Amino acid sequence: MTTVLIVDDQPLQRLGFRMLLESTPDTEVVGEAAQGGDAVRKAAELRPDVILMDVRMPGMDGIEATRRVVASGGRSRVLILTTFDLDEYAHAALRAGASGFLLKDAHPEELLAGIRAVAAGDAVIAPALTRRLLDAYARHLPHESSSRKAADDPRVRALTEREYEIFVAMGQGWSNSEIAERLVVAESTVKTHVGRVLAKVGARDRVQAVILAYDLGLAHPNPPD
């Protein structure tokens, strides 16, 4: 059973999410919040597996709430739900520690799959948003000599040659199956390497590993073929 806290300032939106989740046997809504401050308090109190977090709310917004939830070190993972297909705050929420993004108009099965993935420790970004969100995020990074930054980073130095390849591929947004195909290895092997990469670089999930790859200059928007 996956427990969920719904955070949105629109009562009808919360009701819609609750109706969907309560009609699904493997999810349970443990609470609701209408703004970020309440979300932080209820996350600490209820310890849900997943928090469905709106971005734009009165008072404390979803970005600051996400930052505080993640900083608390609790078990809850945040899945951002946004109305906008390229929210200007998306990169800030990624850096704050969100485990994924979905649009509010996603199909019910996409939302449920996203919740399950995030609860399992994976990460999810709506397919239509993946490259655009990462490109938007990258535009906020400082332009500096990144190759030296990566080479000097102890987390990168701890990776084996194969793990480094996997890390760079993750940064380009490749799925496990795509990495397996391009590196000519079994997908199960890729999954094992991904787990080791996340542990060595200290990333909570795949999204955070991608952010680190961008920070270190190992991934770039619109990479050449």
GROMACS .gro file of N, CA and C in nm, residues 51-215:
model
  495
   51ILE      N    1   0.431   1.254  -0.178
   51ILE     CA    2   0.357   1.379  -0.166
   51ILE      C    3   0.331   1.433  -0.305
   52LEU      N    4   0.204   1.445  -0.343
   52LEU     CA    5   0.167   1.510  -0.468
   52LEU      C    6   0.168   1.660  -0.441
   53MET      N    7   0.263   1.731  -0.501
   53MET     CA    8   0.288   1.870  -0.464
   53MET      C    9   0.260   1.966  -0.579
   54ASP      N   10   0.165   2.057  -0.557
   54ASP     CA   11   0.144   2.166  -0.651
   54ASP      C   12   0.260   2.265  -0.637
   55VAL      N   13   0.289   2.339  -0.744
   55VAL     CA   14   0.399   2.435  -0.739
   55VAL      C   15   0.351   2.571  -0.689
   56ARG      N   16   0.248   2.625  -0.751
   56ARG     CA   17   0.204   2.761  -0.721
   56ARG      C   18   0.088   2.759  -0.622
   57MET      N   19   0.119   2.803  -0.499
   57MET     CA   20   0.018   2.809  -0.393
   57MET      C   21   0.040   2.935  -0.312
   58PRO      N   22  -0.064   2.986  -0.247
   58PRO     CA   23  -0.045   3.103  -0.159
   58PRO      C   24   0.037   3.065  -0.038
   59GLY      N   25   0.103   3.163   0.021
   59GLY     CA   26   0.190   3.134   0.135
   59GLY      C   27   0.316   3.065   0.086
   60MET      N   28   0.357   2.960   0.154
   60MET     CA   29   0.474   2.884   0.111
   60MET      C   30   0.442   2.805  -0.014
   61ASP      N   31   0.520   2.823  -0.120
   61ASP     CA   32   0.493   2.752  -0.244
   61ASP      C   33   0.548   2.609  -0.241
   62GLY      N   34   0.521   2.535  -0.347
   62GLY     CA   35   0.561   2.396  -0.352
   62GLY      C   36   0.711   2.374  -0.356
   63ILE      N   37   0.783   2.471  -0.407
   63ILE     CA   38   0.929   2.457  -0.415
   63ILE      C   39   0.991   2.462  -0.275
   64GLU      N   40   0.954   2.563  -0.198
   64GLU     CA   41   1.008   2.574  -0.063
   64GLU      C   42   0.961   2.457   0.023
   65ALA      N   43   0.836   2.415   0.005
   65ALA     CA   44   0.786   2.301   0.080
   65ALA      C   45   0.864   2.174   0.045
   66THR      N   46   0.893   2.155  -0.083
   66THR     CA   47   0.973   2.040  -0.126
   66THR      C   48   1.111   2.044  -0.063
   67ARG      N   49   1.173   2.162  -0.066
   67ARG     CA   50   1.307   2.177  -0.008
   67ARG      C   51   1.307   2.138   0.140
   68ARG      N   52   1.205   2.182   0.212
   68ARG     CA   53   1.200   2.154   0.356
   68ARG      C   54   1.170   2.007   0.384
   69VAL      N   55   1.083   1.948   0.303
   69VAL     CA   56   1.052   1.806   0.321
   69VAL      C   57   1.177   1.721   0.297
   70VAL      N   58   1.249   1.751   0.189
   70VAL     CA   59   1.370   1.674   0.156
   70VAL      C   60   1.478   1.697   0.261
   71ALA      N   61   1.494   1.822   0.305
   71ALA     CA   62   1.597   1.854   0.403
   71ALA      C   63   1.572   1.788   0.538
   72SER      N   64   1.447   1.756   0.566
   72SER     CA   65   1.415   1.692   0.694
   72SER      C   66   1.470   1.551   0.703
   73GLY      N   67   1.504   1.493   0.587
   73GLY     CA   68   1.559   1.358   0.587
   73GLY      C   69   1.454   1.251   0.605
   74GLY      N   70   1.328   1.286   0.593
   74GLY     CA   71   1.221   1.188   0.607
   74GLY      C   72   1.209   1.094   0.488
   75ARG      N   73   1.117   1.001   0.498
   75ARG     CA   74   1.102   0.899   0.395
   75ARG      C   75   1.020   0.945   0.277
   76SER      N   76   0.948   1.056   0.289
   76SER     CA   77   0.856   1.098   0.184
   76SER      C   78   0.929   1.147   0.060
   77ARG      N   79   0.876   1.111  -0.056
   77ARG     CA   80   0.929   1.159  -0.183
   77ARG      C   81   0.824   1.248  -0.248
   78VAL      N   82   0.872   1.349  -0.319
   78VAL     CA   83   0.782   1.450  -0.373
   78VAL      C   84   0.766   1.432  -0.524
   79LEU      N   85   0.641   1.426  -0.566
   79LEU     CA   86   0.608   1.424  -0.709
   79LEU      C   87   0.536   1.554  -0.740
   80ILE      N   88   0.602   1.640  -0.817
   80ILE     CA   89   0.545   1.770  -0.851
   80ILE      C   90   0.439   1.754  -0.959
   81LEU      N   91   0.326   1.820  -0.938
   81LEU     CA   92   0.220   1.824  -1.039
   81LEU      C   93   0.200   1.968  -1.080
   82THR      N   94   0.216   1.997  -1.207
   82THR     CA   95   0.207   2.134  -1.254
   82THR      C   96   0.109   2.147  -1.368
   83THR      N   97   0.038   2.259  -1.374
   83THR     CA   98  -0.054   2.288  -1.482
   83THR      C   99   0.022   2.331  -1.607
   84PHE      N  100   0.143   2.384  -1.586
   84PHE     CA  101   0.217   2.446  -1.695
   84PHE      C  102   0.316   2.348  -1.754
   85ASP      N  103   0.321   2.342  -1.889
   85ASP     CA  104   0.409   2.244  -1.952
   85ASP      C  105   0.555   2.288  -1.951
   86LEU      N  106   0.584   2.409  -1.906
   86LEU     CA  107   0.722   2.450  -1.885
   86LEU      C  108   0.725   2.556  -1.776
   87ASP      N  109   0.691   2.514  -1.656
   87ASP     CA  110   0.685   2.606  -1.543
   87ASP      C  111   0.822   2.667  -1.518
   88GLU      N  112   0.825   2.800  -1.502
   88GLU     CA  113   0.954   2.866  -1.483
   88GLU      C  114   1.021   2.827  -1.352
   89TYR      N  115   0.947   2.765  -1.261
   89TYR     CA  116   1.006   2.723  -1.135
   89TYR      C  117   1.050   2.577  -1.137
   90ALA      N  118   1.039   2.512  -1.252
   90ALA     CA  119   1.067   2.369  -1.259
   90ALA      C  120   1.210   2.337  -1.216
   91HIS      N  121   1.307   2.412  -1.266
   91HIS     CA  122   1.446   2.381  -1.234
   91HIS      C  123   1.473   2.398  -1.085
   92ALA      N  124   1.407   2.497  -1.022
   92ALA     CA  125   1.426   2.518  -0.878
   92ALA      C  126   1.369   2.402  -0.797
   93ALA      N  127   1.256   2.350  -0.842
   93ALA     CA  128   1.196   2.237  -0.771
   93ALA      C  129   1.281   2.112  -0.786
   94LEU      N  130   1.341   2.092  -0.904
   94LEU     CA  131   1.432   1.979  -0.923
   94LEU      C  132   1.549   1.990  -0.826
   95ARG      N  133   1.607   2.109  -0.820
   95ARG     CA  134   1.720   2.127  -0.729
   95ARG      C  135   1.677   2.111  -0.583
   96ALA      N  136   1.554   2.146  -0.554
   96ALA     CA  137   1.504   2.133  -0.416
   96ALA      C  138   1.488   1.988  -0.373
   97GLY      N  139   1.486   1.896  -0.470
   97GLY     CA  140   1.482   1.755  -0.434
   97GLY      C  141   1.360   1.680  -0.480
   98ALA      N  142   1.279   1.738  -0.569
   98ALA     CA  143   1.163   1.666  -0.621
   98ALA      C  144   1.207   1.540  -0.693
   99SER      N  145   1.130   1.434  -0.679
   99SER     CA  146   1.162   1.308  -0.745
   99SER      C  147   1.097   1.294  -0.881
  100GLY      N  148   1.021   1.394  -0.923
  100GLY     CA  149   0.962   1.385  -1.056
  100GLY      C  150   0.861   1.494  -1.082
  101PHE      N  151   0.817   1.500  -1.207
  101PHE     CA  152   0.720   1.596  -1.254
  101PHE      C  153   0.617   1.527  -1.341
  102LEU      N  154   0.493   1.564  -1.323
  102LEU     CA  155   0.387   1.524  -1.414
  102LEU      C  156   0.295   1.644  -1.435
  103LEU      N  157   0.233   1.649  -1.551
  103LEU     CA  158   0.132   1.752  -1.575
  103LEU      C  159   0.001   1.710  -1.511
  104LYS      N  160  -0.076   1.808  -1.467
  104LYS     CA  161  -0.203   1.778  -1.403
  104LYS      C  162  -0.304   1.716  -1.499
  105ASP      N  163  -0.283   1.734  -1.629
  105ASP     CA  164  -0.375   1.673  -1.725
  105ASP      C  165  -0.327   1.536  -1.771
  106ALA      N  166  -0.232   1.477  -1.697
  106ALA     CA  167  -0.186   1.342  -1.729
  106ALA      C  168  -0.303   1.244  -1.716
  107HIS      N  169  -0.299   1.137  -1.794
  107HIS     CA  170  -0.400   1.034  -1.783
  107HIS      C  171  -0.392   0.969  -1.644
  108PRO      N  172  -0.505   0.923  -1.591
  108PRO     CA  173  -0.503   0.861  -1.457
  108PRO      C  174  -0.399   0.751  -1.443
  109GLU      N  175  -0.385   0.665  -1.546
  109GLU     CA  176  -0.288   0.557  -1.535
  109GLU      C  177  -0.144   0.610  -1.531
  110GLU      N  178  -0.120   0.725  -1.594
  110GLU     CA  179   0.014   0.785  -1.589
  110GLU      C  180   0.044   0.838  -1.449
  111LEU      N  181  -0.055   0.900  -1.388
  111LEU     CA  182  -0.037   0.951  -1.252
  111LEU      C  183  -0.012   0.837  -1.155
  112LEU      N  184  -0.093   0.731  -1.165
  112LEU     CA  185  -0.077   0.617  -1.074
  112LEU      C  186   0.058   0.549  -1.094
  113ALA      N  187   0.100   0.535  -1.219
  113ALA     CA  188   0.231   0.475  -1.247
  113ALA      C  189   0.342   0.563  -1.191
  114GLY      N  190   0.325   0.695  -1.201
  114GLY     CA  191   0.424   0.787  -1.147
  114GLY      C  192   0.435   0.776  -0.997
  115ILE      N  193   0.323   0.767  -0.930
  115ILE     CA  194   0.323   0.753  -0.784
  115ILE      C  195   0.394   0.625  -0.744
  116ARG      N  196   0.363   0.515  -0.813
  116ARG     CA  197   0.427   0.387  -0.779
  116ARG      C  198   0.577   0.392  -0.803
  117ALA      N  199   0.618   0.455  -0.914
  117ALA     CA  200   0.761   0.463  -0.945
  117ALA      C  201   0.835   0.544  -0.839
  118VAL      N  202   0.780   0.658  -0.802
  118VAL     CA  203   0.844   0.743  -0.703
  118VAL      C  204   0.849   0.673  -0.567
  119ALA      N  205   0.741   0.604  -0.531
  119ALA     CA  206   0.737   0.532  -0.403
  119ALA      C  207   0.842   0.422  -0.399
  120ALA      N  208   0.873   0.365  -0.516
  120ALA     CA  209   0.970   0.256  -0.523
  120ALA      C  210   1.114   0.307  -0.527
  121GLY      N  211   1.131   0.441  -0.523
  121GLY     CA  212   1.265   0.497  -0.522
  121GLY      C  213   1.315   0.537  -0.659
  122ASP      N  214   1.232   0.521  -0.761
  122ASP     CA  215   1.270   0.564  -0.894
  122ASP      C  216   1.231   0.709  -0.910
  123ALA      N  217   1.240   0.760  -1.030
  123ALA     CA  218   1.202   0.898  -1.056
  123ALA      C  219   1.122   0.901  -1.186
  124VAL      N  220   1.040   1.003  -1.199
  124VAL     CA  221   0.955   1.009  -1.318
  124VAL      C  222   0.939   1.154  -1.363
  125ILE      N  223   0.949   1.173  -1.494
  125ILE     CA  224   0.917   1.302  -1.554
  125ILE      C  225   0.831   1.274  -1.675
  126ALA      N  226   0.724   1.349  -1.689
  126ALA     CA  227   0.635   1.330  -1.803
  126ALA      C  228   0.718   1.332  -1.932
  127PRO      N  229   0.699   1.234  -2.021
  127PRO     CA  230   0.780   1.227  -2.143
  127PRO      C  231   0.787   1.358  -2.219
  128ALA      N  232   0.676   1.429  -2.227
  128ALA     CA  233   0.674   1.554  -2.303
  128ALA      C  234   0.758   1.663  -2.237
  129LEU      N  235   0.790   1.644  -2.109
  129LEU     CA  236   0.862   1.748  -2.036
  129LEU      C  237   1.011   1.721  -2.021
  130THR      N  238   1.053   1.595  -2.036
  130THR     CA  239   1.187   1.556  -1.996
  130THR      C  240   1.295   1.647  -2.051
  131ARG      N  241   1.310   1.652  -2.184
  131ARG     CA  242   1.419   1.730  -2.242
  131ARG      C  243   1.399   1.879  -2.219
  132ARG      N  244   1.275   1.928  -2.231
  132ARG     CA  245   1.252   2.072  -2.216
  132ARG      C  246   1.280   2.117  -2.073
  133LEU      N  247   1.241   2.036  -1.975
  133LEU     CA  248   1.269   2.072  -1.837
  133LEU      C  249   1.419   2.075  -1.811
  134LEU      N  250   1.491   1.975  -1.859
  134LEU     CA  251   1.634   1.971  -1.837
  134LEU      C  252   1.704   2.084  -1.912
  135ASP      N  253   1.656   2.116  -2.033
  135ASP     CA  254   1.714   2.227  -2.107
  135ASP      C  255   1.691   2.358  -2.032
  136ALA      N  256   1.569   2.374  -1.980
  136ALA     CA  257   1.538   2.496  -1.904
  136ALA      C  258   1.624   2.504  -1.780
  137TYR      N  259   1.644   2.390  -1.714
  137TYR     CA  260   1.729   2.387  -1.595
  137TYR      C  261   1.872   2.425  -1.631
  138ALA      N  262   1.922   2.369  -1.742
  138ALA     CA  263   2.060   2.391  -1.780
  138ALA      C  264   2.088   2.538  -1.808
  139ARG      N  265   1.989   2.611  -1.857
  139ARG     CA  266   2.010   2.752  -1.889
  139ARG      C  267   2.035   2.836  -1.765
  140HIS      N  268   2.003   2.781  -1.647
  140HIS     CA  269   2.026   2.855  -1.522
  140HIS      C  270   2.161   2.823  -1.460
  141LEU      N  271   2.237   2.730  -1.523
  141LEU     CA  272   2.366   2.693  -1.467
  141LEU      C  273   2.473   2.794  -1.508
  142PRO      N  274   2.571   2.818  -1.424
  142PRO     CA  275   2.680   2.909  -1.461
  142PRO      C  276   2.764   2.849  -1.571
  143HIS      N  277   2.816   2.933  -1.658
  143HIS     CA  278   2.902   2.888  -1.766
  143HIS      C  279   3.047   2.893  -1.716
  144GLU      N  280   3.102   2.778  -1.692
  144GLU     CA  281   3.239   2.771  -1.642
  144GLU      C  282   3.303   2.645  -1.695
  145SER      N  283   3.431   2.628  -1.666
  145SER     CA  284   3.502   2.510  -1.714
  145SER      C  285   3.453   2.388  -1.638
  146SER      N  286   3.360   2.314  -1.700
  146SER     CA  287   3.294   2.204  -1.630
  146SER      C  288   3.376   2.076  -1.630
  147SER      N  289   3.457   2.054  -1.733
  147SER     CA  290   3.532   1.929  -1.739
  147SER      C  291   3.625   1.916  -1.619
  148ARG      N  292   3.692   2.026  -1.584
  148ARG     CA  293   3.780   2.024  -1.467
  148ARG      C  294   3.698   2.006  -1.340
  149LYS      N  295   3.581   2.069  -1.335
  149LYS     CA  296   3.493   2.056  -1.218
  149LYS      C  297   3.455   1.910  -1.196
  150ALA      N  298   3.421   1.839  -1.304
  150ALA     CA  299   3.383   1.699  -1.294
  150ALA      C  300   3.503   1.613  -1.254
  151ALA      N  301   3.616   1.640  -1.316
  151ALA     CA  302   3.735   1.560  -1.289
  151ALA      C  303   3.780   1.573  -1.144
  152ASP      N  304   3.755   1.690  -1.085
  152ASP     CA  305   3.798   1.715  -0.947
  152ASP      C  306   3.696   1.668  -0.844
  153ASP      N  307   3.579   1.631  -0.888
  153ASP     CA  308   3.474   1.595  -0.794
  153ASP      C  309   3.497   1.453  -0.740
  154PRO      N  310   3.505   1.436  -0.608
  154PRO     CA  311   3.533   1.302  -0.551
  154PRO      C  312   3.425   1.200  -0.583
  155ARG      N  313   3.302   1.246  -0.603
  155ARG     CA  314   3.195   1.152  -0.636
  155ARG      C  315   3.216   1.092  -0.774
  156VAL      N  316   3.264   1.172  -0.867
  156VAL     CA  317   3.292   1.122  -1.002
  156VAL      C  318   3.414   1.032  -1.000
  157ARG      N  319   3.517   1.069  -0.926
  157ARG     CA  320   3.638   0.988  -0.919
  157ARG      C  321   3.612   0.852  -0.858
  158ALA      N  322   3.506   0.840  -0.776
  158ALA     CA  323   3.475   0.712  -0.712
  158ALA      C  324   3.410   0.613  -0.809
  159LEU      N  325   3.365   0.662  -0.925
  159LEU     CA  326   3.297   0.575  -1.021
  159LEU      C  327   3.397   0.493  -1.102
  160THR      N  328   3.360   0.369  -1.132
  160THR     CA  329   3.439   0.290  -1.226
  160THR      C  330   3.417   0.345  -1.367
  161GLU      N  331   3.495   0.298  -1.462
  161GLU     CA  332   3.480   0.345  -1.599
  161GLU      C  333   3.339   0.319  -1.652
  162ARG      N  334   3.288   0.198  -1.627
  162ARG     CA  335   3.153   0.165  -1.672
  162ARG      C  336   3.048   0.247  -1.600
  163GLU      N  337   3.064   0.267  -1.470
  163GLU     CA  338   2.969   0.349  -1.395
  163GLU      C  339   2.969   0.492  -1.444
  164TYR      N  340   3.086   0.542  -1.482
  164TYR     CA  341   3.095   0.677  -1.537
  164TYR      C  342   3.016   0.686  -1.668
  165GLU      N  343   3.029   0.585  -1.754
  165GLU     CA  344   2.953   0.582  -1.879
  165GLU      C  345   2.803   0.584  -1.851
  166ILE      N  346   2.762   0.506  -1.752
  166ILE     CA  347   2.620   0.499  -1.716
  166ILE      C  348   2.574   0.634  -1.662
  167PHE      N  349   2.656   0.697  -1.580
  167PHE     CA  350   2.622   0.826  -1.521
  167PHE      C  351   2.601   0.931  -1.630
  168VAL      N  352   2.692   0.937  -1.726
  168VAL     CA  353   2.679   1.032  -1.835
  168VAL      C  354   2.554   1.003  -1.917
  169ALA      N  355   2.527   0.876  -1.943
  169ALA     CA  356   2.408   0.838  -2.019
  169ALA      C  357   2.281   0.877  -1.945
  170MET      N  358   2.280   0.857  -1.815
  170MET     CA  359   2.165   0.899  -1.734
  170MET      C  360   2.145   1.050  -1.747
  171GLY      N  361   2.256   1.124  -1.747
  171GLY     CA  362   2.248   1.268  -1.758
  171GLY      C  363   2.188   1.314  -1.889
  172GLN      N  364   2.202   1.233  -1.994
  172GLN     CA  365   2.144   1.268  -2.123
  172GLN      C  366   1.997   1.227  -2.132
  173GLY      N  367   1.944   1.171  -2.024
  173GLY     CA  368   1.803   1.136  -2.022
  173GLY      C  369   1.771   1.000  -2.080
  174TRP      N  370   1.871   0.914  -2.098
  174TRP     CA  371   1.845   0.782  -2.154
  174TRP      C  372   1.781   0.691  -2.050
  175SER      N  373   1.689   0.609  -2.093
  175SER     CA  374   1.628   0.508  -2.006
  175SER      C  375   1.724   0.390  -1.993
  176ASN      N  376   1.694   0.298  -1.901
  176ASN     CA  377   1.778   0.180  -1.885
  176ASN      C  378   1.786   0.098  -2.013
  177SER      N  379   1.673   0.085  -2.082
  177SER     CA  380   1.673   0.006  -2.206
  177SER      C  381   1.757   0.074  -2.314
  178GLU      N  382   1.751   0.206  -2.321
  178GLU     CA  383   1.832   0.280  -2.419
  178GLU      C  384   1.981   0.268  -2.387
  179ILE      N  385   2.014   0.276  -2.259
  179ILE     CA  386   2.155   0.261  -2.219
  179ILE      C  387   2.203   0.121  -2.253
  180ALA      N  388   2.121   0.021  -2.223
  180ALA     CA  389   2.159  -0.118  -2.252
  180ALA      C  390   2.185  -0.138  -2.401
  181GLU      N  391   2.098  -0.081  -2.483
  181GLU     CA  392   2.112  -0.096  -2.628
  181GLU      C  393   2.239  -0.028  -2.678
  182ARG      N  394   2.264   0.093  -2.631
  182ARG     CA  395   2.378   0.170  -2.681
  182ARG      C  396   2.511   0.117  -2.630
  183LEU      N  397   2.512   0.063  -2.508
  183LEU     CA  398   2.637   0.010  -2.452
  183LEU      C  399   2.651  -0.140  -2.472
  184VAL      N  400   2.548  -0.201  -2.534
  184VAL     CA  401   2.548  -0.344  -2.565
  184VAL      C  402   2.570  -0.427  -2.439
  185VAL      N  403   2.486  -0.405  -2.341
  185VAL     CA  404   2.487  -0.483  -2.217
  185VAL      C  405   2.342  -0.518  -2.181
  186ALA      N  406   2.325  -0.610  -2.089
  186ALA     CA  407   2.192  -0.650  -2.047
  186ALA      C  408   2.127  -0.538  -1.966
  187GLU      N  409   1.995  -0.523  -1.980
  187GLU     CA  410   1.925  -0.418  -1.905
  187GLU      C  411   1.937  -0.440  -1.755
  188SER      N  412   1.941  -0.567  -1.712
  188SER     CA  413   1.957  -0.595  -1.570
  188SER      C  414   2.093  -0.546  -1.519
  189THR      N  415   2.194  -0.555  -1.606
  189THR     CA  416   2.326  -0.504  -1.570
  189THR      C  417   2.324  -0.353  -1.554
  190VAL      N  418   2.254  -0.286  -1.646
  190VAL     CA  419   2.241  -0.141  -1.638
  190VAL      C  420   2.173  -0.102  -1.507
  191LYS      N  421   2.066  -0.173  -1.472
  191LYS     CA  422   1.993  -0.142  -1.349
  191LYS      C  423   2.085  -0.154  -1.227
  192THR      N  424   2.169  -0.256  -1.226
  192THR     CA  425   2.264  -0.273  -1.115
  192THR      C  426   2.362  -0.157  -1.109
  193HIS      N  427   2.415  -0.118  -1.226
  193HIS     CA  428   2.510  -0.007  -1.231
  193HIS      C  429   2.444   0.125  -1.189
  194VAL      N  430   2.318   0.145  -1.231
  194VAL     CA  431   2.247   0.267  -1.193
  194VAL      C  432   2.237   0.277  -1.041
  195GLY      N  433   2.204   0.166  -0.977
  195GLY     CA  434   2.196   0.165  -0.831
  195GLY      C  435   2.328   0.201  -0.766
  196ARG      N  436   2.437   0.149  -0.822
  196ARG     CA  437   2.569   0.181  -0.767
  196ARG      C  438   2.606   0.327  -0.790
  197VAL      N  439   2.570   0.379  -0.907
  197VAL     CA  440   2.598   0.519  -0.937
  197VAL      C  441   2.524   0.609  -0.838
  198LEU      N  442   2.395   0.582  -0.816
  198LEU     CA  443   2.317   0.663  -0.724
  198LEU      C  444   2.380   0.662  -0.585
  199ALA      N  445   2.424   0.545  -0.541
  199ALA     CA  446   2.484   0.535  -0.408
  199ALA      C  447   2.614   0.614  -0.400
  200LYS      N  448   2.698   0.603  -0.503
  200LYS     CA  449   2.829   0.666  -0.499
  200LYS      C  450   2.822   0.819  -0.511
  201VAL      N  451   2.726   0.869  -0.590
  201VAL     CA  452   2.717   1.015  -0.606
  201VAL      C  453   2.625   1.078  -0.503
  202GLY      N  454   2.562   0.994  -0.420
  202GLY     CA  455   2.477   1.046  -0.313
  202GLY      C  456   2.346   1.102  -0.361
  203ALA      N  457   2.292   1.047  -0.471
  203ALA     CA  458   2.166   1.095  -0.526
  203ALA      C  459   2.050   1.012  -0.472
  204ARG      N  460   1.942   1.080  -0.437
  204ARG     CA  461   1.823   1.011  -0.387
  204ARG      C  462   1.759   0.926  -0.495
  205ASP      N  463   1.764   0.973  -0.618
  205ASP     CA  464   1.698   0.903  -0.727
  205ASP      C  465   1.759   0.949  -0.859
  206ARG      N  466   1.702   0.902  -0.967
  206ARG     CA  467   1.757   0.928  -1.100
  206ARG      C  468   1.754   1.077  -1.136
  207VAL      N  469   1.646   1.145  -1.100
  207VAL     CA  470   1.636   1.288  -1.130
  207VAL      C  471   1.751   1.364  -1.066
  208GLN      N  472   1.782   1.335  -0.942
  208GLN     CA  473   1.889   1.406  -0.874
  208GLN      C  474   2.025   1.374  -0.935
  209ALA      N  475   2.042   1.252  -0.986
  209ALA     CA  476   2.166   1.216  -1.055
  209ALA      C  477   2.179   1.297  -1.184
  210VAL      N  478   2.068   1.317  -1.254
  210VAL     CA  479   2.070   1.397  -1.377
  210VAL      C  480   2.107   1.542  -1.345
  211ILE      N  481   2.051   1.595  -1.239
  211ILE     CA  482   2.084   1.732  -1.199
  211ILE      C  483   2.233   1.746  -1.169
  212LEU      N  484   2.290   1.646  -1.100
  212LEU     CA  485   2.433   1.650  -1.070
  212LEU      C  486   2.515   1.644  -1.199
  213ALA      N  487   2.472   1.561  -1.293
  213ALA     CA  488   2.544   1.551  -1.421
  213ALA      C  489   2.544   1.685  -1.494
  214TYR      N  490   2.431   1.755  -1.488
  214TYR     CA  491   2.425   1.889  -1.548
  214TYR      C  492   2.514   1.986  -1.472
  215ASP      N  493   2.510   1.982  -1.342
  215ASP     CA  494   2.592   2.072  -1.260
  215ASP      C  495   2.741   2.056  -1.292
   0.00000   0.00000   0.00000
